[in-house]
Coordinates of C-alpha atoms in Angstrom, one line a residue:
M1 CA 118.4 119.3 114.4
T2 CA 117.6 115.2 114.0
F3 CA 113.9 114.1 113.0
K4 CA 112.5 111.2 111.7
I5 CA 109.4 110.4 109.1
E6 CA 107.6 106.9 110.0
K7 CA 112.0 105.5 110.2
K8 CA 113.9 107.6 108.3
K9 CA 115.8 109.6 110.4
I10 CA 116.4 112.7 108.4
S11 CA 119.3 115.3 109.6
D12 CA 122.5 116.1 108.0
K13 CA 124.4 112.7 108.7
N14 CA 122.0 111.3 107.2
K15 CA 120.9 110.1 104.3
T16 CA 119.1 112.5 101.7
F17 CA 115.4 111.6 101.9
I18 CA 113.8 111.9 98.3
I19 CA 110.1 112.4 98.2
A20 CA 108.5 111.4 94.8
E21 CA 105.4 113.3 94.4
V22 CA 103.2 112.4 91.8
G23 CA 100.9 115.0 92.5
L24 CA 97.9 116.1 90.1
A25 CA 99.5 113.2 87.3
H26 CA 97.2 111.2 87.5
S27 CA 94.5 114.1 86.0
G28 CA 91.8 111.3 88.9
N29 CA 91.9 108.9 86.6
F30 CA 92.2 105.6 90.0
K31 CA 94.0 103.3 88.8
K32 CA 96.9 105.5 86.9
A33 CA 97.9 106.9 90.5
L34 CA 97.8 102.1 91.3
K35 CA 100.7 102.2 88.3
Y36 CA 102.2 106.3 89.1
V37 CA 102.6 103.7 92.8
K38 CA 103.6 100.6 90.5
S39 CA 106.4 102.8 88.6
I40 CA 107.8 104.5 91.2
S41 CA 108.1 101.8 94.1
E42 CA 111.2 100.3 91.4
F43 CA 112.9 103.0 93.1
D44 CA 115.5 104.1 96.1
V45 CA 113.1 106.9 97.4
D46 CA 112.1 106.9 100.7
A47 CA 108.1 108.9 100.0
I48 CA 105.3 109.2 97.7
K49 CA 103.6 112.0 97.3
F50 CA 99.9 113.4 96.8
Q51 CA 98.0 116.3 97.2
T52 CA 94.6 116.0 98.9
H53 CA 92.0 118.1 96.9
I54 CA 88.6 119.3 98.6
A55 CA 87.4 121.5 96.4
S56 CA 83.7 123.4 98.2
E57 CA 87.1 123.7 100.6
E58 CA 89.1 125.3 98.7
S59 CA 88.9 126.8 95.3
T60 CA 85.5 129.0 93.9
K61 CA 84.1 129.0 90.2
F62 CA 86.6 132.4 89.9
E63 CA 90.0 130.4 90.5
N64 CA 91.7 131.1 87.1
F65 CA 93.4 127.7 86.2
R66 CA 98.1 127.6 86.1
V67 CA 97.7 125.9 82.6
R68 CA 93.9 125.7 81.5
L69 CA 94.5 121.6 80.6
S70 CA 91.1 120.9 79.0
K71 CA 87.7 122.2 78.4
K72 CA 86.0 119.6 80.2
Y73 CA 86.9 121.7 83.2
K74 CA 84.5 124.6 83.7
N75 CA 87.2 126.0 86.3
R76 CA 90.0 125.3 88.1
S77 CA 86.6 124.5 91.2
D78 CA 85.4 121.5 88.8
Y79 CA 89.2 120.5 87.7
W80 CA 89.6 120.2 91.2
D81 CA 86.7 118.1 92.2
K82 CA 86.9 116.1 89.2
T83 CA 90.2 115.1 89.9
S84 CA 90.6 113.6 93.8
F85 CA 89.9 110.7 95.8
N86 CA 87.7 109.7 98.2
Y87 CA 89.0 107.6 101.8
N88 CA 89.1 104.7 100.9
Q89 CA 90.5 105.6 97.8
W90 CA 93.5 107.9 99.1
L91 CA 93.5 104.6 102.4
K92 CA 94.1 101.9 98.7
L93 CA 97.0 104.0 97.4
K94 CA 97.9 104.1 100.9
K95 CA 98.2 100.7 101.8
L96 CA 99.8 99.6 98.6
I97 CA 102.5 102.2 99.2
K98 CA 104.0 100.6 103.1
R99 CA 103.6 97.7 101.1
K100 CA 106.4 99.1 98.5
K101 CA 108.1 99.9 101.9
K102 CA 107.4 103.9 100.8
I103 CA 105.8 105.9 103.0
F104 CA 102.2 107.7 102.2
L105 CA 103.2 111.8 101.8
S106 CA 100.2 114.2 100.9
S107 CA 99.7 117.4 100.6
P108 CA 96.6 118.9 102.2
F109 CA 94.3 121.8 100.1
S110 CA 91.8 122.7 103.4
I111 CA 91.5 121.7 107.2
K112 CA 88.9 118.4 105.4
A113 CA 91.9 117.0 103.2
L114 CA 93.8 117.4 106.1
Q115 CA 91.9 115.6 108.5
I116 CA 91.4 112.6 106.1
L117 CA 95.3 112.4 105.8
E118 CA 95.2 113.0 109.4
K119 CA 92.4 110.3 110.0
L120 CA 94.8 107.9 107.3
R121 CA 97.6 109.0 110.0
V122 CA 100.5 110.6 107.3
P123 CA 103.4 110.7 109.2
A124 CA 104.1 114.0 108.3
W125 CA 102.7 117.1 106.4
K126 CA 103.6 118.6 103.7
I127 CA 102.7 122.3 103.3
A128 CA 103.1 123.6 99.4
S129 CA 104.6 126.7 98.6
G130 CA 101.1 128.2 97.6
E131 CA 99.9 127.6 101.1
I132 CA 102.1 128.8 103.5
T133 CA 99.4 131.9 104.5
N134 CA 96.4 128.9 105.2
T135 CA 97.2 129.7 108.7
P136 CA 94.3 128.2 109.7
M137 CA 95.0 124.7 108.0
I138 CA 99.3 125.9 109.4
E139 CA 98.1 125.8 112.8
K140 CA 95.5 122.1 112.9
M141 CA 99.2 120.9 111.4
I142 CA 101.1 122.2 113.6
E143 CA 99.0 121.0 116.1
T144 CA 99.5 117.4 115.4
R145 CA 103.7 117.9 116.4
K146 CA 104.2 115.9 113.5
P147 CA 107.9 117.1 111.1
L148 CA 106.3 119.7 109.0
L149 CA 108.0 120.2 105.7
I150 CA 107.6 124.1 104.4
S151 CA 108.2 125.0 100.8
T152 CA 109.9 128.2 100.3
G153 CA 107.8 129.1 96.0
L154 CA 106.3 132.5 97.7
S155 CA 107.4 133.0 100.8
N156 CA 109.8 135.1 102.1
F157 CA 111.5 136.4 105.7
A158 CA 109.5 137.6 107.5
I159 CA 106.5 134.9 106.2
L160 CA 109.2 132.4 107.6
K161 CA 110.4 133.8 109.8
N162 CA 106.4 133.9 111.5
L163 CA 106.4 130.7 110.9
I164 CA 108.3 129.5 112.8
K165 CA 107.7 130.7 115.4
K166 CA 105.2 129.0 116.1
I167 CA 106.4 125.8 115.3
K168 CA 109.1 126.4 117.5
K169 CA 105.6 127.0 120.2
K170 CA 105.2 123.4 119.9
H171 CA 108.3 121.6 118.2
K172 CA 111.0 121.5 116.4
K173 CA 110.9 118.8 113.0
F174 CA 111.4 121.4 110.4
C175 CA 112.2 121.7 107.3
I176 CA 112.3 124.6 104.7
M177 CA 112.9 123.9 101.2
Q178 CA 114.1 126.1 98.5
C179 CA 111.7 126.2 95.5
T180 CA 110.5 128.1 92.7
S181 CA 107.1 128.7 91.9
S182 CA 108.1 128.2 88.6
Y183 CA 106.8 125.8 85.5
P184 CA 109.5 124.4 84.5
A185 CA 111.8 126.8 87.0
E186 CA 114.0 128.4 84.8
L187 CA 118.2 128.0 85.4
N188 CA 118.6 131.8 86.9
E189 CA 115.9 131.2 89.6
I190 CA 116.0 128.1 91.0
G191 CA 118.3 130.0 93.9
L192 CA 120.4 127.8 95.6
N193 CA 122.8 129.6 97.4
L194 CA 119.9 130.2 99.8
I195 CA 120.5 126.7 100.8
Q196 CA 123.3 127.8 103.1
I197 CA 121.3 131.0 103.5
F198 CA 118.4 128.7 105.0
K199 CA 120.1 126.6 107.5
K200 CA 122.4 129.4 109.2
K201 CA 119.8 131.7 109.7
F202 CA 117.0 128.7 110.7
K203 CA 119.0 126.9 112.6
C204 CA 117.4 123.9 110.9
I205 CA 117.6 120.9 108.4
V206 CA 116.7 122.5 104.3
G207 CA 115.3 120.3 101.3
Y208 CA 115.2 121.0 97.7
S209 CA 112.2 121.0 95.9
D210 CA 112.9 121.1 92.3
H211 CA 110.5 122.2 89.5
S212 CA 113.3 122.8 86.6
G213 CA 111.9 119.1 85.4
D214 CA 115.1 117.9 84.7
I215 CA 118.5 116.5 88.1
F216 CA 121.2 118.8 88.1
A217 CA 119.1 121.6 90.3
P218 CA 118.8 118.5 92.9
L219 CA 121.7 116.7 92.6
A220 CA 123.5 120.1 92.4
A221 CA 120.9 120.9 95.9
V222 CA 122.7 117.9 97.6
T223 CA 126.4 118.6 97.4
L224 CA 125.1 122.1 98.8
G225 CA 124.3 119.9 102.3
A226 CA 119.5 119.5 101.3
K227 CA 118.6 117.2 103.3
V228 CA 115.4 116.3 101.7
I229 CA 114.5 116.7 97.9
E230 CA 111.7 116.9 96.9
V231 CA 111.1 116.1 92.6
H232 CA 108.0 115.9 90.3
V233 CA 107.4 112.8 88.2
S234 CA 105.2 111.3 85.1
I235 CA 104.9 107.9 83.6
N236 CA 105.6 109.9 80.2
K237 CA 106.6 113.7 80.1
K238 CA 105.6 114.1 75.8
R239 CA 102.1 112.8 76.4
D240 CA 100.9 113.5 79.9
K241 CA 98.9 117.3 79.5
G242 CA 98.9 117.7 83.9
P243 CA 99.7 120.7 84.9
D244 CA 103.2 120.3 86.5
A245 CA 104.6 118.2 83.2
K246 CA 107.3 119.9 82.0
A247 CA 108.4 120.6 85.7
S248 CA 108.5 117.3 86.1
L249 CA 111.3 114.3 86.1
D250 CA 110.1 111.1 83.8
L251 CA 111.4 107.6 85.3
Q252 CA 114.6 108.1 83.7
Q253 CA 115.7 110.4 84.4
L254 CA 114.4 109.5 89.0
S255 CA 116.9 106.5 88.3
A256 CA 119.4 108.7 87.3
L257 CA 118.3 111.3 90.1
V258 CA 118.1 108.3 92.3
K259 CA 121.1 106.9 91.7
G260 CA 123.1 110.1 91.1
I261 CA 121.3 111.5 95.1
R262 CA 122.8 108.1 96.9
T263 CA 126.8 108.4 94.7
I264 CA 127.0 111.8 96.7
D265 CA 125.4 110.6 100.2
K266 CA 127.6 107.5 100.0
I267 CA 131.0 110.3 99.4
K268 CA 130.0 112.8 101.6
S269 CA 129.4 110.4 104.5
K270 CA 133.6 109.5 104.6
P271 CA 135.4 112.5 104.9
Q272 CA 138.5 112.3 103.7
N273 CA 141.2 113.0 105.9
K274 CA 144.3 114.6 104.2
D275 CA 147.3 114.0 105.8
R276 CA 146.1 110.6 107.5
Y277 CA 145.3 110.0 103.2
F278 CA 148.8 110.6 102.5
K279 CA 150.7 108.5 104.6
M280 CA 148.0 105.7 103.6
K281 CA 149.2 106.5 99.5
K282 CA 152.5 107.3 100.5
K283 CA 153.6 104.3 98.2
Y284 CA 151.9 106.3 94.7
S285 CA 153.7 109.0 95.6
T286 CA 156.7 106.7 95.1
M287 CA 155.6 105.9 92.1
F288 CA 154.7 109.1 91.0
G289 CA 157.4 111.4 92.7
R290 CA 160.5 111.9 90.7
S291 CA 164.3 112.0 91.9
L292 CA 167.2 113.5 91.2
V293 CA 168.7 111.9 88.7
L294 CA 172.4 111.5 86.5
N295 CA 172.0 113.1 83.1
Q296 CA 174.5 111.8 81.9
D297 CA 178.0 109.2 83.1
M298 CA 180.1 110.5 85.2
N299 CA 183.8 109.0 85.5
K300 CA 185.6 109.4 89.2
N301 CA 185.8 112.4 91.3
Q302 CA 184.6 114.5 88.2
I303 CA 182.2 117.7 89.7
I304 CA 179.0 117.4 89.6
D305 CA 177.3 120.7 88.3
K306 CA 173.2 122.0 87.4
Y307 CA 174.2 121.1 84.4
S308 CA 174.4 117.3 85.7
L309 CA 171.7 116.3 87.0
S310 CA 168.3 115.6 85.7
Y311 CA 164.6 115.2 87.9
K312 CA 163.0 112.0 87.0
K313 CA 160.8 109.4 88.5
P314 CA 159.8 107.3 90.9
G315 CA 160.4 108.7 93.6
S316 CA 162.8 106.7 95.3
G317 CA 165.3 108.9 96.2
L318 CA 166.7 112.3 96.5
Q319 CA 164.7 115.2 96.7
Y320 CA 164.9 118.9 93.9
K321 CA 165.1 120.2 98.3
N322 CA 168.8 117.7 97.8
Y323 CA 169.3 119.2 94.5
K324 CA 171.6 123.0 96.0
D325 CA 173.6 119.7 98.3
L326 CA 175.0 118.6 95.5
L327 CA 176.2 121.1 93.5
G328 CA 180.4 121.0 93.1
K329 CA 180.4 117.6 94.8
K330 CA 182.7 115.4 93.4
L331 CA 181.9 111.2 93.0
N332 CA 182.9 108.5 94.8
R333 CA 182.9 106.1 92.2
K334 CA 181.7 106.6 88.7
L335 CA 178.2 106.8 87.6
K336 CA 176.1 106.0 84.7
K337 CA 173.6 107.7 83.3
D338 CA 169.7 108.2 85.4
T339 CA 171.0 107.2 89.0
L340 CA 169.4 107.9 91.3
I341 CA 172.1 110.0 93.1
K342 CA 173.0 109.3 96.7
F343 CA 174.6 111.8 98.8
S344 CA 177.0 108.4 99.8
H345 CA 178.3 108.9 95.6
V346 CA 179.8 112.2 96.6
Q347 CA 183.0 112.6 98.1
K348 CA 182.9 114.3 101.9
N349 CA 184.9 117.5 101.8

């Protein structure tokens, strides 16, 4: 399966698609959001992603906080309201991201949010784990025929099977992303085994959305076949009080992760043929290999026995497999210790 997000081709043969997730790390401060874009753009990521919330469309005063951030928010709906941006702000963010040669993405959390992003011509949809059962919104996404990146933190195989069945009626441009809905996710619940299980079961591109707050799980995910990697980013994890701070990477970690992924991409793009490689490195086999040599000075007509031979570098002489062929043979000349023994050195029977 292959699809594109803008000009970026996503397939098992192409480079890993890296998404740097700002989420709500900006806390509703537009200047801070712009700063995030500028900072993240310094790295070789493919997309910079936000979250588009419209409080009145997705929440009520009865919604509980996942993380109690500040007393200034009356409830979680109030938090969504005070940390959201208007259309013009989203447009400015998108234009800045485009100038930085990155792709603008944002997860919608309501149909109205989806409509705003559709107006902004977002090139793909990211379905957050908690929205996996938001059927009305997902059906709208499917109708657009745009690629879908599906986080699986709050789904099981039955939910995924039903969703993929719906998607395939319209197109095949989707990626299932292993995700653990813990902030941060402990190593024993990362579940990277599911990457290959998803690939085999659903015959699709598979990715990994990280909440571990470190670089190791995403790097391992790439080696195991993940082609889309999403990580939360925080400019300053120590000062950041956002709900995803502990599950985020700082800029230094992001730099190391991107370098690691691009290195793995390069390695995986050059599969090795062991036999052909061996031929290319034959000179090293000779250099590092070993040959049968005399273990002592020996005279003409002296008989070679098991005490006469050693096995030493270089490997340009007779090999150990010729050991028995030499035993009991008489030398036809005088030879010094460490001479690489040859068949021409022994008398013919």
